[in-house]
Amino acid sequence: MTGLIRAEIRKMLPTNLWWALLLPVAPWSLLVAWYGTAIGRVDMIQEITGQALPTGLLAMSLATNYSTIFAALLGALVMTRESWHRTVTTTFLTANPRSSVLGAKLVVCLALAVVYGVVNAVFGFLGGFLGGTLSSGAGGVGGLDQWLLIGGAGVLATVLWALVGFGFGALVNNSVAAVLVLVFYKFMVDVLASVVLAGTELSWLSSYLPGAASNGIVGNLAVPMFISEVAGAREPIVPAQAFQQLHAIFGGSYGFSWWGSALVFAGYAALLCGGAMLLIRNREIH
């Protein structure tokens, strides 16, 4: 297995795939986090409380929710690029069993996803800090422990999205289709499904949708932290609507734990990767 992992590293690192997808993560996370400090009725909250706000906590959640798509695309293309270049046949014939090949690819993919998550956390922090410092509601990103918790949750969300992309790419076995479907689903289908479910008896289902669950990994940490910092001793009397409004913008669901969201999303990742393993073991290669 170690030899297969080394082989996958040698195949991956010289290519432009991993760094071409990594390069946009830094500016994207910084800009989204910066923008996140100016939305969500922050000015209104500041007027009510009369204090500076730790807007960076929310901004980092927003940055993560938008940046994880790059890890998903990485995972998908790790699996589909060999089919695109028609080298997968040689790989499977010279490195049996196929499950070991997939395991080696997965290890390399997850290692790179951790790098993506760390870059997102660092530049999300920077964007949240700059946006919070330069805005009228200056307050930075909260305490170091809070940033580490949200940053760590962001890395976890990034890794799980890489797993989802990996499994989906293996099932689809087509680079263009995998990229288009992942982008369309993350930014359109899941959002529309949540809107349709809102206000119905099935609204609770929206927390279990893949996109909402992934956003909740960070959002269900960031929003309660923000409310706690702003409200202080008054936190128990903060209305649920305040939480819900912030969750609607920055991700997550009121009353849903971050680890619950992580477990739900990990379940989707496990289903996709497990299904991919079973399918590829029996798929004909040409």
Short mmCIF file of C-alpha atoms in Angstrom, two decimals:
data_model
loop_
_atom_site.label_atom_id
_atom_site.label_comp_id
_atom_site.label_asym_id
_atom_site.label_seq_id
_atom_site.Cartn_x
_atom_site.Cartn_y
_atom_site.Cartn_z
CA MET A 1 0.00 0.00 0.00
CA THR A 2 2.85 2.37 0.81
CA GLY A 3 4.26 1.86 -2.67
CA LEU A 4 0.90 2.67 -4.25
CA ILE A 5 0.62 5.85 -2.21
CA ARG A 6 4.09 6.92 -3.33
CA ALA A 7 3.12 6.17 -6.92
CA GLU A 8 -0.01 8.31 -6.62
CA ILE A 9 2.01 11.16 -5.11
CA ARG A 10 4.49 10.98 -7.99
CA LYS A 11 1.61 11.04 -10.48
CA MET A 12 -0.22 13.90 -8.75
CA LEU A 13 2.42 16.43 -7.69
CA PRO A 14 3.95 17.12 -11.14
CA THR A 15 0.51 17.89 -12.61
CA ASN A 16 -1.20 21.27 -12.48
CA LEU A 17 -4.49 19.79 -11.21
CA TRP A 18 -3.95 20.18 -7.48
CA TRP A 19 -2.33 23.62 -7.48
CA ALA A 20 -4.64 25.03 -10.19
CA LEU A 21 -7.59 24.29 -7.90
CA LEU A 22 -5.68 25.44 -4.80
CA LEU A 23 -4.70 28.86 -6.17
CA PRO A 24 -8.26 30.32 -6.19
CA VAL A 25 -8.93 29.17 -2.62
CA ALA A 26 -6.81 31.92 -1.04
CA PRO A 27 -8.28 35.00 -2.79
CA TRP A 28 -11.78 33.48 -2.84
CA SER A 29 -11.78 32.80 0.92
CA LEU A 30 -10.34 36.23 1.68
CA LEU A 31 -12.89 38.09 -0.46
CA VAL A 32 -15.90 36.06 0.67
CA ALA A 33 -14.92 36.46 4.33
CA TRP A 34 -14.39 40.20 3.83
CA TYR A 35 -17.79 40.47 2.21
CA GLY A 36 -19.30 38.41 5.01
CA THR A 37 -18.45 41.08 7.58
CA ALA A 38 -20.80 43.52 5.85
CA ILE A 39 -23.97 41.40 5.51
CA GLY A 40 -26.44 39.80 7.85
CA ARG A 41 -27.79 43.11 9.23
CA VAL A 42 -24.56 43.64 11.13
CA ASP A 43 -25.07 47.41 11.28
CA MET A 44 -28.52 46.92 12.81
CA ILE A 45 -27.14 44.52 15.42
CA GLN A 46 -24.42 47.01 16.30
CA GLU A 47 -26.96 49.81 16.75
CA ILE A 48 -29.03 47.63 19.09
CA THR A 49 -26.13 46.40 21.19
CA GLY A 50 -23.92 49.47 20.99
CA GLN A 51 -20.75 47.41 20.84
CA ALA A 52 -18.16 46.16 18.39
CA LEU A 53 -19.00 42.83 16.78
CA PRO A 54 -16.85 39.73 16.16
CA THR A 55 -18.03 39.59 12.57
CA GLY A 56 -15.02 37.50 11.56
CA LEU A 57 -16.59 34.46 13.23
CA LEU A 58 -19.49 34.57 10.80
CA ALA A 59 -17.33 35.60 7.86
CA MET A 60 -15.08 32.58 8.24
CA SER A 61 -18.13 30.32 8.14
CA LEU A 62 -19.28 31.94 4.90
CA ALA A 63 -15.82 31.62 3.36
CA THR A 64 -15.67 27.91 4.18
CA ASN A 65 -19.12 27.21 2.80
CA TYR A 66 -18.13 28.71 -0.55
CA SER A 67 -14.55 27.40 -0.75
CA THR A 68 -15.22 23.71 -0.15
CA ILE A 69 -16.30 23.34 -3.78
CA PHE A 70 -12.64 23.36 -4.81
CA ALA A 71 -11.94 20.32 -2.64
CA ALA A 72 -14.97 18.57 -4.12
CA LEU A 73 -13.70 19.23 -7.64
CA LEU A 74 -10.26 17.99 -6.65
CA GLY A 75 -11.73 14.73 -5.37
CA ALA A 76 -13.80 14.24 -8.51
CA LEU A 77 -10.93 14.96 -10.89
CA VAL A 78 -8.51 12.74 -8.99
CA MET A 79 -10.80 9.88 -9.97
CA THR A 80 -11.82 10.92 -13.47
CA ARG A 81 -8.59 12.31 -14.92
CA GLU A 82 -7.10 8.86 -15.57
CA SER A 83 -10.22 7.84 -17.46
CA TRP A 84 -9.96 11.10 -19.42
CA HIS A 85 -6.33 10.39 -20.33
CA ARG A 86 -7.04 6.64 -20.76
CA THR A 87 -4.31 5.59 -18.32
CA VAL A 88 -6.66 3.90 -15.87
CA THR A 89 -6.37 0.54 -17.63
CA THR A 90 -2.62 0.38 -17.06
CA THR A 91 -3.04 1.50 -13.45
CA PHE A 92 -5.54 -1.23 -12.60
CA LEU A 93 -3.68 -3.96 -14.48
CA THR A 94 -0.32 -3.23 -12.88
CA ALA A 95 -1.54 -2.53 -9.35
CA ASN A 96 -4.14 -5.05 -8.27
CA PRO A 97 -6.41 -5.19 -6.35
CA ARG A 98 -8.39 -2.20 -7.50
CA SER A 99 -9.48 -1.39 -3.95
CA SER A 100 -5.82 -0.77 -3.03
CA VAL A 101 -5.46 1.63 -5.96
CA LEU A 102 -8.56 3.52 -4.87
CA GLY A 103 -7.31 3.58 -1.28
CA ALA A 104 -3.99 5.09 -2.35
CA LYS A 105 -5.74 7.73 -4.44
CA LEU A 106 -8.01 8.52 -1.53
CA VAL A 107 -5.10 9.01 0.89
CA VAL A 108 -3.42 11.47 -1.48
CA CYS A 109 -6.72 13.27 -2.12
CA LEU A 110 -7.44 13.67 1.60
CA ALA A 111 -3.92 14.93 2.31
CA LEU A 112 -4.36 17.63 -0.33
CA ALA A 113 -7.83 18.44 1.02
CA VAL A 114 -6.28 19.19 4.42
CA VAL A 115 -3.97 21.68 2.68
CA TYR A 116 -7.01 23.27 0.99
CA GLY A 117 -8.77 23.49 4.36
CA VAL A 118 -5.81 25.12 6.08
CA VAL A 119 -5.40 27.69 3.28
CA ASN A 120 -9.10 28.50 3.50
CA ALA A 121 -8.88 28.91 7.28
CA VAL A 122 -5.87 31.22 7.11
CA PHE A 123 -7.23 33.46 4.37
CA GLY A 124 -10.76 33.34 5.78
CA PHE A 125 -9.30 34.59 9.05
CA LEU A 126 -7.43 37.34 7.21
CA GLY A 127 -10.53 38.41 5.28
CA GLY A 128 -12.67 38.39 8.42
CA PHE A 129 -10.04 40.37 10.33
CA LEU A 130 -9.63 42.99 7.62
CA GLY A 131 -13.36 43.32 7.04
CA GLY A 132 -14.12 43.55 10.75
CA THR A 133 -11.30 45.98 11.46
CA LEU A 134 -12.06 48.34 8.58
CA SER A 135 -15.85 48.34 8.97
CA SER A 136 -17.93 50.39 11.37
CA GLY A 137 -18.68 47.25 13.33
CA ALA A 138 -15.04 46.45 14.05
CA GLY A 139 -14.54 43.44 16.23
CA GLY A 140 -12.11 41.12 14.49
CA VAL A 141 -12.50 37.36 14.53
CA GLY A 142 -13.09 36.64 18.20
CA GLY A 143 -10.67 34.77 20.40
CA LEU A 144 -7.88 32.46 19.26
CA ASP A 145 -9.69 29.41 20.65
CA GLN A 146 -12.81 30.31 18.68
CA TRP A 147 -10.83 30.79 15.49
CA LEU A 148 -9.09 27.45 15.96
CA LEU A 149 -12.42 25.69 16.50
CA ILE A 150 -14.02 27.25 13.41
CA GLY A 151 -10.86 26.75 11.36
CA GLY A 152 -10.68 23.10 12.41
CA ALA A 153 -14.33 22.59 11.54
CA GLY A 154 -13.62 24.19 8.17
CA VAL A 155 -10.80 21.72 7.52
CA LEU A 156 -13.17 18.86 8.42
CA ALA A 157 -15.83 20.19 6.03
CA THR A 158 -13.21 20.52 3.28
CA VAL A 159 -12.01 16.94 3.75
CA LEU A 160 -15.57 15.60 3.68
CA TRP A 161 -16.31 17.51 0.47
CA ALA A 162 -13.19 15.97 -1.07
CA LEU A 163 -14.59 12.55 -0.11
CA VAL A 164 -17.94 13.41 -1.69
CA GLY A 165 -16.23 14.55 -4.89
CA PHE A 166 -14.03 11.45 -4.89
CA GLY A 167 -16.96 9.08 -4.60
CA PHE A 168 -19.13 10.96 -7.05
CA GLY A 169 -16.33 11.20 -9.61
CA ALA A 170 -15.75 7.45 -9.38
CA LEU A 171 -19.45 6.75 -9.92
CA VAL A 172 -19.87 9.15 -12.85
CA ASN A 173 -16.46 8.43 -14.43
CA ASN A 174 -16.66 11.60 -16.52
CA SER A 175 -14.75 14.78 -15.68
CA VAL A 176 -17.10 17.28 -17.30
CA ALA A 177 -20.25 15.71 -15.88
CA ALA A 178 -18.74 15.42 -12.38
CA VAL A 179 -17.67 19.09 -12.31
CA LEU A 180 -20.93 20.45 -13.67
CA VAL A 181 -23.16 18.37 -11.41
CA LEU A 182 -21.17 19.15 -8.26
CA VAL A 183 -21.15 22.91 -8.90
CA PHE A 184 -24.81 22.99 -9.93
CA TYR A 185 -25.93 20.94 -6.95
CA LYS A 186 -23.92 22.84 -4.34
CA PHE A 187 -24.99 26.32 -5.44
CA MET A 188 -28.44 25.68 -6.92
CA VAL A 189 -30.23 22.42 -6.15
CA ASP A 190 -29.63 22.30 -2.41
CA VAL A 191 -30.49 25.97 -1.96
CA LEU A 192 -33.72 25.65 -3.95
CA ALA A 193 -34.70 22.50 -2.06
CA SER A 194 -34.24 24.34 1.26
CA VAL A 195 -36.40 27.22 0.02
CA VAL A 196 -39.16 24.85 -1.09
CA LEU A 197 -39.12 23.01 2.25
CA ALA A 198 -39.11 26.22 4.30
CA GLY A 199 -42.48 26.93 5.92
CA THR A 200 -43.80 23.40 5.33
CA GLU A 201 -44.22 20.50 7.73
CA LEU A 202 -41.10 18.98 6.17
CA SER A 203 -38.87 21.99 6.82
CA TRP A 204 -36.83 19.91 9.29
CA LEU A 205 -35.59 17.86 6.33
CA SER A 206 -33.55 20.80 5.03
CA SER A 207 -30.97 20.26 7.79
CA TYR A 208 -30.33 16.79 6.38
CA LEU A 209 -29.68 17.88 2.80
CA PRO A 210 -26.02 17.43 1.81
CA GLY A 211 -25.27 21.12 1.26
CA ALA A 212 -27.08 22.27 4.39
CA ALA A 213 -25.37 19.58 6.46
CA SER A 214 -21.92 20.58 5.20
CA ASN A 215 -22.61 24.27 5.87
CA GLY A 216 -23.78 23.37 9.36
CA ILE A 217 -20.40 21.91 10.29
CA VAL A 218 -19.04 25.45 10.55
CA GLY A 219 -22.22 27.51 10.69
CA ASN A 220 -23.59 25.69 13.74
CA LEU A 221 -20.42 26.67 15.56
CA ALA A 222 -20.00 30.21 14.26
CA VAL A 223 -23.53 31.55 14.75
CA PRO A 224 -23.92 30.49 18.42
CA MET A 225 -20.41 31.81 19.12
CA PHE A 226 -21.30 35.15 17.57
CA ILE A 227 -24.58 35.40 19.50
CA SER A 228 -22.83 34.46 22.75
CA GLU A 229 -20.12 37.10 22.22
CA VAL A 230 -22.64 39.82 21.38
CA ALA A 231 -25.38 38.99 23.89
CA GLY A 232 -23.23 37.93 26.82
CA ALA A 233 -25.44 37.33 29.86
CA ARG A 234 -28.51 38.14 27.76
CA GLU A 235 -27.95 35.13 25.50
CA PRO A 236 -30.80 33.04 27.03
CA ILE A 237 -33.35 35.68 26.04
CA VAL A 238 -32.11 36.12 22.45
CA PRO A 239 -35.07 35.18 20.21
CA ALA A 240 -34.80 32.20 17.91
CA GLN A 241 -35.40 34.50 14.94
CA ALA A 242 -32.00 36.11 15.49
CA PHE A 243 -30.30 32.72 15.21
CA GLN A 244 -32.42 31.75 12.21
CA GLN A 245 -31.65 34.93 10.29
CA LEU A 246 -27.92 34.48 10.76
CA HIS A 247 -28.09 30.78 9.90
CA ALA A 248 -29.96 31.60 6.69
CA ILE A 249 -26.99 33.69 5.53
CA PHE A 250 -23.97 32.03 7.12
CA GLY A 251 -25.07 28.39 7.08
CA GLY A 252 -26.34 25.85 9.56
CA SER A 253 -29.68 25.33 11.28
CA TYR A 254 -31.05 26.63 14.56
CA GLY A 255 -30.99 23.98 17.27
CA PHE A 256 -28.81 21.60 15.25
CA SER A 257 -25.35 20.72 16.55
CA TRP A 258 -22.23 21.07 14.42
CA TRP A 259 -21.25 17.46 15.07
CA GLY A 260 -24.72 16.32 14.04
CA SER A 261 -24.24 18.10 10.72
CA ALA A 262 -20.80 16.51 10.40
CA LEU A 263 -22.23 13.03 10.97
CA VAL A 264 -24.99 13.57 8.40
CA PHE A 265 -22.59 14.82 5.77
CA ALA A 266 -20.06 12.09 6.58
CA GLY A 267 -22.86 9.61 5.92
CA TYR A 268 -23.33 10.99 2.40
CA ALA A 269 -19.57 10.81 1.81
CA ALA A 270 -19.44 7.20 3.06
CA LEU A 271 -22.34 6.17 0.82
CA LEU A 272 -20.74 7.69 -2.28
CA CYS A 273 -17.28 6.29 -1.58
CA GLY A 274 -18.64 2.88 -0.61
CA GLY A 275 -20.78 2.72 -3.74
CA ALA A 276 -17.79 3.76 -5.84
CA MET A 277 -15.63 1.01 -4.36
CA LEU A 278 -18.25 -1.63 -5.13
CA LEU A 279 -18.85 -0.35 -8.65
CA ILE A 280 -15.20 -0.01 -9.67
CA ARG A 281 -14.34 -3.47 -8.44
CA ASN A 282 -16.66 -4.90 -11.10
CA ARG A 283 -16.46 -2.24 -13.80
CA GLU A 284 -15.01 -3.28 -17.13
CA ILE A 285 -11.89 -1.37 -18.19
CA HIS A 286 -10.81 -0.64 -21.73
#
